[in-house]
Tab-separated table of C-alpha atoms in Angstrom:
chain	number	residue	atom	x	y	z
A	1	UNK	CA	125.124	126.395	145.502
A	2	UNK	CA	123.078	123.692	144.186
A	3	UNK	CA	120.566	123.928	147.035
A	4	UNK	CA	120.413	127.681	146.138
A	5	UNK	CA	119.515	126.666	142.014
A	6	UNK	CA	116.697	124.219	143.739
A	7	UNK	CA	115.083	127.240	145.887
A	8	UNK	CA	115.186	129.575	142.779
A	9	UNK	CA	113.634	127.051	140.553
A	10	UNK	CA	110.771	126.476	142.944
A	11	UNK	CA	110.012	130.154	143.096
A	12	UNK	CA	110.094	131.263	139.415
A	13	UNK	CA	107.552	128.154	138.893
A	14	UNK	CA	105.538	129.690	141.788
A	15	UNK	CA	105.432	133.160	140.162
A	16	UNK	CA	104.650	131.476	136.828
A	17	UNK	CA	101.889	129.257	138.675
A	18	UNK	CA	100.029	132.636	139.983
A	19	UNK	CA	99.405	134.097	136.629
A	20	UNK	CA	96.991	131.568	135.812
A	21	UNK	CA	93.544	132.717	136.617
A	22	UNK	CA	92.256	129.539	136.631
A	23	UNK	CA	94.315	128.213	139.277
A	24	UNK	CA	93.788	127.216	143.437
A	25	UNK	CA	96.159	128.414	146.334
A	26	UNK	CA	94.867	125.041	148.780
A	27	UNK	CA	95.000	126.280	152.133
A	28	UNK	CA	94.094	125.735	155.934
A	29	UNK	CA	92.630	128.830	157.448
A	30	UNK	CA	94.222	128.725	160.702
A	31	UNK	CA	93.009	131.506	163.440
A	32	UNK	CA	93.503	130.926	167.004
A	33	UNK	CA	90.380	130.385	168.216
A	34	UNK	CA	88.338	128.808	165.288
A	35	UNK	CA	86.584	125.470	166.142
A	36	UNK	CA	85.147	122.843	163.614
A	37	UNK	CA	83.589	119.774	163.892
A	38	UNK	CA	82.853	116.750	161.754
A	39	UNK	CA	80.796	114.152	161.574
A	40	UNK	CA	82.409	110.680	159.382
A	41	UNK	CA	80.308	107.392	159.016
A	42	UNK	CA	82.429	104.034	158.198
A	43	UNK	CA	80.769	101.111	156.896
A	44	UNK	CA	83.188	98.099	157.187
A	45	UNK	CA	83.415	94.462	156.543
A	46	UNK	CA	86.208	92.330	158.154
A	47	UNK	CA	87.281	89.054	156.791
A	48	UNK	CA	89.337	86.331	158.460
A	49	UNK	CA	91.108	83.937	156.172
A	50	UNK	CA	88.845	84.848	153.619
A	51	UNK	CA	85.238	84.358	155.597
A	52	UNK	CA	83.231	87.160	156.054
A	53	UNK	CA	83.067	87.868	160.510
A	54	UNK	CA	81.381	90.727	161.111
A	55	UNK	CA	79.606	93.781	159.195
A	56	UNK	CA	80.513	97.091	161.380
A	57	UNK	CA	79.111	101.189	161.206
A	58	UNK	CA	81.237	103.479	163.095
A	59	UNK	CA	80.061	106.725	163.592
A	60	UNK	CA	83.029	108.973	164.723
A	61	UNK	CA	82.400	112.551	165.807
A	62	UNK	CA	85.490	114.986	166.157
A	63	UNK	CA	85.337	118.726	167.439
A	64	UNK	CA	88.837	120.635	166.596
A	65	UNK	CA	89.488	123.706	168.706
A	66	UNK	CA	92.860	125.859	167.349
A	67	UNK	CA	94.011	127.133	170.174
A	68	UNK	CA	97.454	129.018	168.713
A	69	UNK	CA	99.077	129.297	165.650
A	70	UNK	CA	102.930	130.145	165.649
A	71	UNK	CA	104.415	133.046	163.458
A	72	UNK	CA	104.797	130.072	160.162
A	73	UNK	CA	101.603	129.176	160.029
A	74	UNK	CA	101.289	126.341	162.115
A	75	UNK	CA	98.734	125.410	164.264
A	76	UNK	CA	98.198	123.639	167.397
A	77	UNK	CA	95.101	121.946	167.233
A	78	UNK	CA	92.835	120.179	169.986
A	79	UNK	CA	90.777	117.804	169.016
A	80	UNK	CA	88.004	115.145	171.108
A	81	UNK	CA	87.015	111.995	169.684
A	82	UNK	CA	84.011	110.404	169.733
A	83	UNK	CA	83.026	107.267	168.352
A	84	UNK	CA	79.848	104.792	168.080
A	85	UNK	CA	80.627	101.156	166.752
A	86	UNK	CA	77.524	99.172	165.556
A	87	UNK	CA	78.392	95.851	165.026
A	88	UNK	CA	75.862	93.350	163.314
A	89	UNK	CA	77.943	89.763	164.085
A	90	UNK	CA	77.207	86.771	161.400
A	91	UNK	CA	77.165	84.379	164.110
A	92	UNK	CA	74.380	85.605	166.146
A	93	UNK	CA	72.780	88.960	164.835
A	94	UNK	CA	73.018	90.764	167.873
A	95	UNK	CA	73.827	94.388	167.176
A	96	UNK	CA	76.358	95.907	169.917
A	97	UNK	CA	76.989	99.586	170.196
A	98	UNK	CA	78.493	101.875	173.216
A	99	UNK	CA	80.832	104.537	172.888
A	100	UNK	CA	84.667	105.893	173.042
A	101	UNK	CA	86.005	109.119	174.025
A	102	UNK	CA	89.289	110.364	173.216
A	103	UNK	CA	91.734	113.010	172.368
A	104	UNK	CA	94.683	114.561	170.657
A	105	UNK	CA	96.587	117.500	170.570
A	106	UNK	CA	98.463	117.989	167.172
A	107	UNK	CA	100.216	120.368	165.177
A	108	UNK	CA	99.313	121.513	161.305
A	109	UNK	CA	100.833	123.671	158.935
A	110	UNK	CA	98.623	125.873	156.800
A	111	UNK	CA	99.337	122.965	153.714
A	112	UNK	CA	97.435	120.204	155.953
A	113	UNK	CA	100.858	118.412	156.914
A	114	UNK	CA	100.651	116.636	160.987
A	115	UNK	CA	103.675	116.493	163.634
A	116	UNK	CA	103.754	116.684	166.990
A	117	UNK	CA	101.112	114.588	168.215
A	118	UNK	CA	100.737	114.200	171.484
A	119	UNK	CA	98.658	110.719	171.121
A	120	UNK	CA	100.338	107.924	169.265
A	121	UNK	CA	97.071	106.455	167.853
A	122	UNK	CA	95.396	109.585	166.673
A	123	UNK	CA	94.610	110.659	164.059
A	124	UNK	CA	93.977	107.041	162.287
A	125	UNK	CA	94.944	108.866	159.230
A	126	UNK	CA	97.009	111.380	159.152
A	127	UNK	CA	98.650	114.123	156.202
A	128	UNK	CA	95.304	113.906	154.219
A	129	UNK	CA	94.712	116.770	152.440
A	130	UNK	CA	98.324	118.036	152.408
A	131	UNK	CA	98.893	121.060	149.631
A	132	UNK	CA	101.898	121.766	147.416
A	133	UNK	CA	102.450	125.378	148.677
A	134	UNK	CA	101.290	126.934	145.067
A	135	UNK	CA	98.647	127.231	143.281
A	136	UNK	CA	97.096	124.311	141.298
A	137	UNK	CA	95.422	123.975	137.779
A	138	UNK	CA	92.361	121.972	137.171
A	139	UNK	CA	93.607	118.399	136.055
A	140	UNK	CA	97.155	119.326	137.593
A	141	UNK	CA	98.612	116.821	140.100
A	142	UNK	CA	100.755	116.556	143.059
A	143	UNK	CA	101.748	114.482	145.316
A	144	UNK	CA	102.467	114.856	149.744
A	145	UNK	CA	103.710	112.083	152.669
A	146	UNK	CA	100.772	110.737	155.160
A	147	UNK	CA	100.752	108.161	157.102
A	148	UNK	CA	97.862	105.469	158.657
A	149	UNK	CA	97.870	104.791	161.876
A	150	UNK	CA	96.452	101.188	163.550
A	151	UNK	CA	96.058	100.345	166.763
A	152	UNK	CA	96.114	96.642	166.664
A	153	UNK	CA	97.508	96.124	170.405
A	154	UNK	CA	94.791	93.246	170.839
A	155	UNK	CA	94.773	92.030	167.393
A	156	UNK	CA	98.119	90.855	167.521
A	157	UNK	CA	99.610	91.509	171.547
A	158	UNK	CA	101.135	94.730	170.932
A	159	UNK	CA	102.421	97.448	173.255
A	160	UNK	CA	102.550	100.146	170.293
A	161	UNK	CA	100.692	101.507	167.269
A	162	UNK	CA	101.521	100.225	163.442
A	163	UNK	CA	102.535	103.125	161.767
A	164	UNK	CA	101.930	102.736	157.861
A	165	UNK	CA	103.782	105.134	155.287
A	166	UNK	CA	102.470	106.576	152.122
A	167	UNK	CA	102.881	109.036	149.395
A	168	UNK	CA	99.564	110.193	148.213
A	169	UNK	CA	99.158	111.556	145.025
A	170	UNK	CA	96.236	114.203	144.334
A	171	UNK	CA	94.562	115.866	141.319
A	172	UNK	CA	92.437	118.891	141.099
A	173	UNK	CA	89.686	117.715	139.037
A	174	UNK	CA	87.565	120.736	138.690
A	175	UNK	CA	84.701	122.438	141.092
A	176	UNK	CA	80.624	121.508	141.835
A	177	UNK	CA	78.498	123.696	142.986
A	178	UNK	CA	76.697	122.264	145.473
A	179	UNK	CA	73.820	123.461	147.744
A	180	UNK	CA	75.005	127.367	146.811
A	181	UNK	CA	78.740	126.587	147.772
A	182	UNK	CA	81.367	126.553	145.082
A	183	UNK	CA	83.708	123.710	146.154
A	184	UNK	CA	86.687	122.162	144.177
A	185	UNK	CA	86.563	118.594	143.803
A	186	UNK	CA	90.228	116.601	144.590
A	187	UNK	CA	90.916	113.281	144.074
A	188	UNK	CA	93.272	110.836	146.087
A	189	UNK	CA	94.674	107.699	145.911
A	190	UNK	CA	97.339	106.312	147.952
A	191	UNK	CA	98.909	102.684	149.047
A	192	UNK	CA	101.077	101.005	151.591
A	193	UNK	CA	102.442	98.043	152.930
A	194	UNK	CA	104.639	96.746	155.412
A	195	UNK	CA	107.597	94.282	154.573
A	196	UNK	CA	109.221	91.463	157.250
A	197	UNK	CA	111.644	93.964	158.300
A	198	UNK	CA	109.503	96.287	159.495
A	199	UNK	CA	107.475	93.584	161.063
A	200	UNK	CA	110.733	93.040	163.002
A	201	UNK	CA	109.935	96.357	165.301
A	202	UNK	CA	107.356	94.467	167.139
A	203	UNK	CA	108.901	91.586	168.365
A	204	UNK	CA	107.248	90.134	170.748
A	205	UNK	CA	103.878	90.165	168.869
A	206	UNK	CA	102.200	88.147	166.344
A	207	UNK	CA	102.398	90.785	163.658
A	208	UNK	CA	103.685	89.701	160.366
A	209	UNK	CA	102.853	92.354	157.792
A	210	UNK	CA	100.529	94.957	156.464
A	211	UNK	CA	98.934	96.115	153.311
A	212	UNK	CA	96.112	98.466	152.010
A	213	UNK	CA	94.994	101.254	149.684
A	214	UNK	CA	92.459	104.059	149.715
A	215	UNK	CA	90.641	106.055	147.042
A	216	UNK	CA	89.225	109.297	148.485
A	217	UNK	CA	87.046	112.246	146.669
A	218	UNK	CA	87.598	115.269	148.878
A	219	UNK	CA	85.173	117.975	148.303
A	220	UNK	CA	87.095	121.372	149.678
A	221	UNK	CA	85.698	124.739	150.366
A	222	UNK	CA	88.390	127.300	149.318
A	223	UNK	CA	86.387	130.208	151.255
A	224	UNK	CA	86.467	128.882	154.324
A	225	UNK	CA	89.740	127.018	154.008
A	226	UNK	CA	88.732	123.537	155.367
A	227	UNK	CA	87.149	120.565	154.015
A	228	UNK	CA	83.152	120.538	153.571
A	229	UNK	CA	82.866	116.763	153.066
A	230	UNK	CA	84.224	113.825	151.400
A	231	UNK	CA	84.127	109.745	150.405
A	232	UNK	CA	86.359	106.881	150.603
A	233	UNK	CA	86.636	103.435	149.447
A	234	UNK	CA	89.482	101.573	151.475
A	235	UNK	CA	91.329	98.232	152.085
A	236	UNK	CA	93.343	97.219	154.968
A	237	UNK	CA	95.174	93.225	154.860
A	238	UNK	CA	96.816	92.390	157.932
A	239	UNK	CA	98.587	89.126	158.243
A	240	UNK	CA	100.093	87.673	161.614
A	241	UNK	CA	102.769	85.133	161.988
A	242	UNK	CA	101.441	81.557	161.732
A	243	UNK	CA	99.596	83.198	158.363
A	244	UNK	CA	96.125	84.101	159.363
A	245	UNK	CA	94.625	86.843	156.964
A	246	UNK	CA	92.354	89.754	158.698
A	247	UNK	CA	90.805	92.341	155.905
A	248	UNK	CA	88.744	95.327	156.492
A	249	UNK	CA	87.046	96.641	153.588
A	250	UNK	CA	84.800	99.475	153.130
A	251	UNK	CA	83.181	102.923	152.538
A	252	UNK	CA	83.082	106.117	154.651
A	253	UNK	CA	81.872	109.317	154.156
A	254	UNK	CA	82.409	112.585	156.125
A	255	UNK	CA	81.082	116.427	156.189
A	256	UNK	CA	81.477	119.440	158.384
A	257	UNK	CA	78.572	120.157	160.807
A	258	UNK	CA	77.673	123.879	160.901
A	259	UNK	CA	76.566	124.893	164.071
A	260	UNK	CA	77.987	127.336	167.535
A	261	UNK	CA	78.122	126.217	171.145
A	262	UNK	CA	75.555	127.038	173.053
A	263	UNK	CA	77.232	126.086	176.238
A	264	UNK	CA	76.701	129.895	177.984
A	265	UNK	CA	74.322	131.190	180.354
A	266	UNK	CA	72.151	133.033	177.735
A	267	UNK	CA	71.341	129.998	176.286
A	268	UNK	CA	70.680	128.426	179.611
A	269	UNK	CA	68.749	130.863	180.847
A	270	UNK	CA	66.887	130.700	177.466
A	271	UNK	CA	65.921	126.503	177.470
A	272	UNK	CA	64.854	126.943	181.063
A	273	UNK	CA	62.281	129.598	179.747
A	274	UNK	CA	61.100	127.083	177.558
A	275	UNK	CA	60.879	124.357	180.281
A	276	UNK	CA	58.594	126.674	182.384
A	277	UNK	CA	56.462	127.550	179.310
A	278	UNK	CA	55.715	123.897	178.263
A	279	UNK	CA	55.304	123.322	182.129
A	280	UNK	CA	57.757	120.096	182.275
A	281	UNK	CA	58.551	118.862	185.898
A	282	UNK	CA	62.033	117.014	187.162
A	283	UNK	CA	63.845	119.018	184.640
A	284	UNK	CA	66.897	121.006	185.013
A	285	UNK	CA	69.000	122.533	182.426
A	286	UNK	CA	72.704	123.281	183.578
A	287	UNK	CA	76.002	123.849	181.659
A	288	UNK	CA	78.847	121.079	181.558
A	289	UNK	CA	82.066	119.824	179.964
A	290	UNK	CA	80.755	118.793	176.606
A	291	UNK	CA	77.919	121.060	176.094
A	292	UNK	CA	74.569	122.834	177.681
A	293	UNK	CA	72.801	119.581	179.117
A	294	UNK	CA	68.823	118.922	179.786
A	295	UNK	CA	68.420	116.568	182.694
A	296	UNK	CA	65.161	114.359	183.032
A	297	UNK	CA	65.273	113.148	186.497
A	298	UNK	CA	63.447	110.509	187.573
A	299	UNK	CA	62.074	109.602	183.678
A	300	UNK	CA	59.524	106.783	184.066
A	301	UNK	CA	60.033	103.548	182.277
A	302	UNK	CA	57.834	100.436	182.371
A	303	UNK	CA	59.340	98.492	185.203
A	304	UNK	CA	62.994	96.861	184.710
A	305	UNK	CA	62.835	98.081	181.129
A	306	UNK	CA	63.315	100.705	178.694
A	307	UNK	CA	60.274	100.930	177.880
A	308	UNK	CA	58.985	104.545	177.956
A	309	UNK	CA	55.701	105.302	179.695
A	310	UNK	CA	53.223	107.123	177.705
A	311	UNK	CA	53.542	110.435	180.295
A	312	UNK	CA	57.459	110.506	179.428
A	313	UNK	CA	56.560	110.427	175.652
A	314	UNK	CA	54.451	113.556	175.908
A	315	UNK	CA	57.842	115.089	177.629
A	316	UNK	CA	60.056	114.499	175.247
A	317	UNK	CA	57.695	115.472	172.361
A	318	UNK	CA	57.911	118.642	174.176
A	319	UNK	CA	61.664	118.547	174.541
A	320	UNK	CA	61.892	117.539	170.911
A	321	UNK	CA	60.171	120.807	169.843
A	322	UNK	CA	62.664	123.065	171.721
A	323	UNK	CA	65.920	121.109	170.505
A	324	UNK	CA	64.217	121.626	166.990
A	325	UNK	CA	65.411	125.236	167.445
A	326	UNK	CA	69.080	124.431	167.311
A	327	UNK	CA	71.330	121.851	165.147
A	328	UNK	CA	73.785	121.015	167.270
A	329	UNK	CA	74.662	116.604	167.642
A	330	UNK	CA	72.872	115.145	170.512
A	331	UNK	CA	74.383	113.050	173.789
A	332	UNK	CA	71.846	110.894	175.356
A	333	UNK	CA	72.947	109.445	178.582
A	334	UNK	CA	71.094	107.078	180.496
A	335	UNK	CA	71.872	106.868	184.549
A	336	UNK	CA	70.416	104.656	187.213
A	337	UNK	CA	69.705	104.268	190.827
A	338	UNK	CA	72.204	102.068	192.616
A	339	UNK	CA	69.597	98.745	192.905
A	340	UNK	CA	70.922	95.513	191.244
A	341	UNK	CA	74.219	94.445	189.830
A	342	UNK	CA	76.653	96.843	188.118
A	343	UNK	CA	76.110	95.081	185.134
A	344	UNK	CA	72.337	94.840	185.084
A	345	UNK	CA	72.433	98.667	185.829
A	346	UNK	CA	74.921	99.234	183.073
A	347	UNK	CA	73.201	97.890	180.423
A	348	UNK	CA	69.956	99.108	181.885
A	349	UNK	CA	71.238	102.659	181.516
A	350	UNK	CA	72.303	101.925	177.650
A	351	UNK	CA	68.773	100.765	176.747
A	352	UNK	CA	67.403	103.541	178.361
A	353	UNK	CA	69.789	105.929	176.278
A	354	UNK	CA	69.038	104.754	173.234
A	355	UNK	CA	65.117	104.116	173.851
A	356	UNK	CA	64.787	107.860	174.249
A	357	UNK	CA	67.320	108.370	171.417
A	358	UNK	CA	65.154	106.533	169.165
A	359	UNK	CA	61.845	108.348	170.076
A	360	UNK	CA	63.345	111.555	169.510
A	361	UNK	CA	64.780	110.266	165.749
A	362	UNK	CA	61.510	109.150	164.753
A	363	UNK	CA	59.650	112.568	165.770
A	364	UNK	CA	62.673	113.955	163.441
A	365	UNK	CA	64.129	116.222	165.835
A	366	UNK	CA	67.797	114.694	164.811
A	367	UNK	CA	68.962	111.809	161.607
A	368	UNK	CA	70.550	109.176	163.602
A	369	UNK	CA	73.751	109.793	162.609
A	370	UNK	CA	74.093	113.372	164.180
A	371	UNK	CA	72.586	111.353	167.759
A	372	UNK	CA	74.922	109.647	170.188
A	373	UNK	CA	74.454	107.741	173.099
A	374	UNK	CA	76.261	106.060	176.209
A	375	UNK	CA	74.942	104.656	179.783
A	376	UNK	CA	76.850	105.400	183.188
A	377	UNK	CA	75.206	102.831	185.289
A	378	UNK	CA	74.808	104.210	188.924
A	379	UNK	CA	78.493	105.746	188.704
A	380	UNK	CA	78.116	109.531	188.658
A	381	UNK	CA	74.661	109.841	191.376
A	382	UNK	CA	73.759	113.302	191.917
A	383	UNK	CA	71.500	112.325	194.805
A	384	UNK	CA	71.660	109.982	197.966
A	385	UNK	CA	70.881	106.302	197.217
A	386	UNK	CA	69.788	105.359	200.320
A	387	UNK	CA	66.970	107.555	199.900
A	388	UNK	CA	63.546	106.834	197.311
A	389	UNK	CA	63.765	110.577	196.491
A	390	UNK	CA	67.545	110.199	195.787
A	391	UNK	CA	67.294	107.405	193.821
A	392	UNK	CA	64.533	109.190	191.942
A	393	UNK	CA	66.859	111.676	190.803
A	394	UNK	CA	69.245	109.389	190.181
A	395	UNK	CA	67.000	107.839	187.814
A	396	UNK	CA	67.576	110.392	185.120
A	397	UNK	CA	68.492	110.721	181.296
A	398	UNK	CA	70.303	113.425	180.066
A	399	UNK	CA	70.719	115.444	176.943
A	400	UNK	CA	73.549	117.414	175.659
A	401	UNK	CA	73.741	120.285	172.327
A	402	UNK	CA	77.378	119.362	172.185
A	403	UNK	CA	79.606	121.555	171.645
């Protein structure tokens, strides 16, 4: 009986809630089908014992795919990872950057609430937004369960993620209009922390205990039922057992990037019109896994550098005005022939990414947070080695619209 008075309650204050006219259902749109993708930039300084170690940019990139939705409202999402560290140390300035795939499959009600993950480590955050289930006043609170997620396996010799509790609490704060979109401005704020006891799972490792906060402005567009883009300040204190003190502090910011696949044979068909009209040799355009790819085969560098020659910059100026035409985030990847050490040819293949990633940002054909880029060494050849016209092809860099 009493659970019955509970369940009424709840229901007369959610008819009472929907006479307000100035009040917000919050929900996920959720159609089988529907893909999304975001783009989130995290600027991050880590302390140990209280000395500042290393400044850090990640630039993650996710692409969410629903692929059902059950009869409640819940969805099963897909989602691929990818992420670009930039790390500038203290101790010697060198910047460092490669990248990391990975994925999740994950269920989500249509109030923003995760289970079912299929990846213990992903997402690093997870529950955030999460929606009452009625509609909302401006200035009216509420408050949902999330979690963090850390994987700290290295950090502290660990065979298993720290999972971090917390009960968020949100407020409607009103709406901005903002480049022609009405969106309705929430606030968050949440904490955690981890006591001895729970430190106690994870015997075995030098974990001791964890703390941290986060502030968070979401930005949500109610017409399309999804997040457009958002802020954070955060705080993560991590202690391990003989009482050393790791902090990461910071800022991130995320959005939505608008923008359709182009990974078909019309569009294929379409870039290899434009190939033939700018008259561009060793190039092929094919479809693959992550998206319609441009291959420059045999691309001519200055010798054992990434240097580009001044006939390769003329190319790419012309492959620069065609990827004008769409918006979709860039993949550079750099190859090379098998001659060297695997090492030599790995980071060869890096510089050689990014050199042409960089000449393509400063003609302004991308921002360089919407370009990413990774080197393969001589591990995926498309040609014979042991021939000079194999290792000429080879000798490639190629560009993907991701999807």
């Amino acid at each position: 009986m009493k659970k019955k008075i509970v369940l009424a309650a709840g229901f007369a204050a959610l008819t009472l809630r929907g006479f307000c006219a100035d009040s917000v259902l919050f929900k996920f749109k959720q159609k089988s089908g529907d893909s999304v993708s975001h783009i989130s930039t995290v600027e991050e300084e880590a302390y140990i014992n209280g000395y500042l170690n290393n400044r850090t940019q990640f630039i993650n990139r996710t692409s969410t795919t629903i692929t059902e939705v059950d009869t409640d409202g819940a969805a099963l999402l897909h989602t691929q990872y990818m992420t670009t560290q930039n790390s500038l140390m203290e101790h010697s300035g060198k910047n460092l950057s490669w990248g990391e795939e990975s994925e999740v499959r994950i269920k989500r009600d249509d109030n923003g609430r995760l289970f079912d993950s299929q990846n213990p480590y992903l997402p690093t955050v997870q529950g955030i937004p999460s929606f009452p289930g009625y509609p909302v006043k401006k200035g009216e609170s509420w408050t949902a369960e999330g979690k963090e997620v850390h994987d700290c396996r290295a950090l502290f010799h660990m065979d298993s993620a720290i999972e971090a509790p917390f009960t968020a609490t949100y407020t409607y704060s009103g709406d901005e209009t903002i480049d022609g979109k009405k969106l309705q401005v929430i606030d968050v704020e949440y904490s955690f922390e981890q006591s001895g006891k729970i430190a106690d799972m994870y015997q075995g490792s030098t974990f001791r205990a964890m703390t941290g906060h986060a502030r968070q402005k979401i930005f949500w567009d109610n017409s399309k039922g999804d997040i457009d883009h958002y802020n954070e300040e955060f705080e993560i204190v991590l202690q391990d057992i003989t009482g050393n003190q790791f902090v990461y502090r910071g800022v991130s910011h995320g959005e939505v990037t608008g923008y359709k696949s182009l990974n078909d044979d019309q569009n294929m068909k379409k870039i290899e019109k434009s190939v033939k009209k700018y008259k561009l040799d060793n190039i092929s355009v094919k479809r693959g896994e992550k998206g319609l790819t441009i291959s420059i085969e045999n691309i001519q560098f200055e010798p054992d550098s990434d240097r580009l020659m001044d006939s390769e910059k003329e190319k790419l100026r012309k492959i620069g005005q065609l990827l004008k035409e769409y918006s979709n985030d860039l993949l550079i990847t750099g190859h090379t022939a098998a001659r060297g050490s695997a090492g030599a040819r790995q980071t060869l293949s890096e510089q050689r990414a990014q050199s042409v990633a960089d000449y393509l940002v400063g003609l302004g054909v991308r921002d360089d947070h919407h370009v990413f880029t990774q080197g393969k060494g001589a591990t995926e050849p498309i040609a014979d080695n042991d021939t000079e016209e194999g290792r000429s092809k080879n000798r490639r860099v190629e560009i993907i619209l991701m999807d």
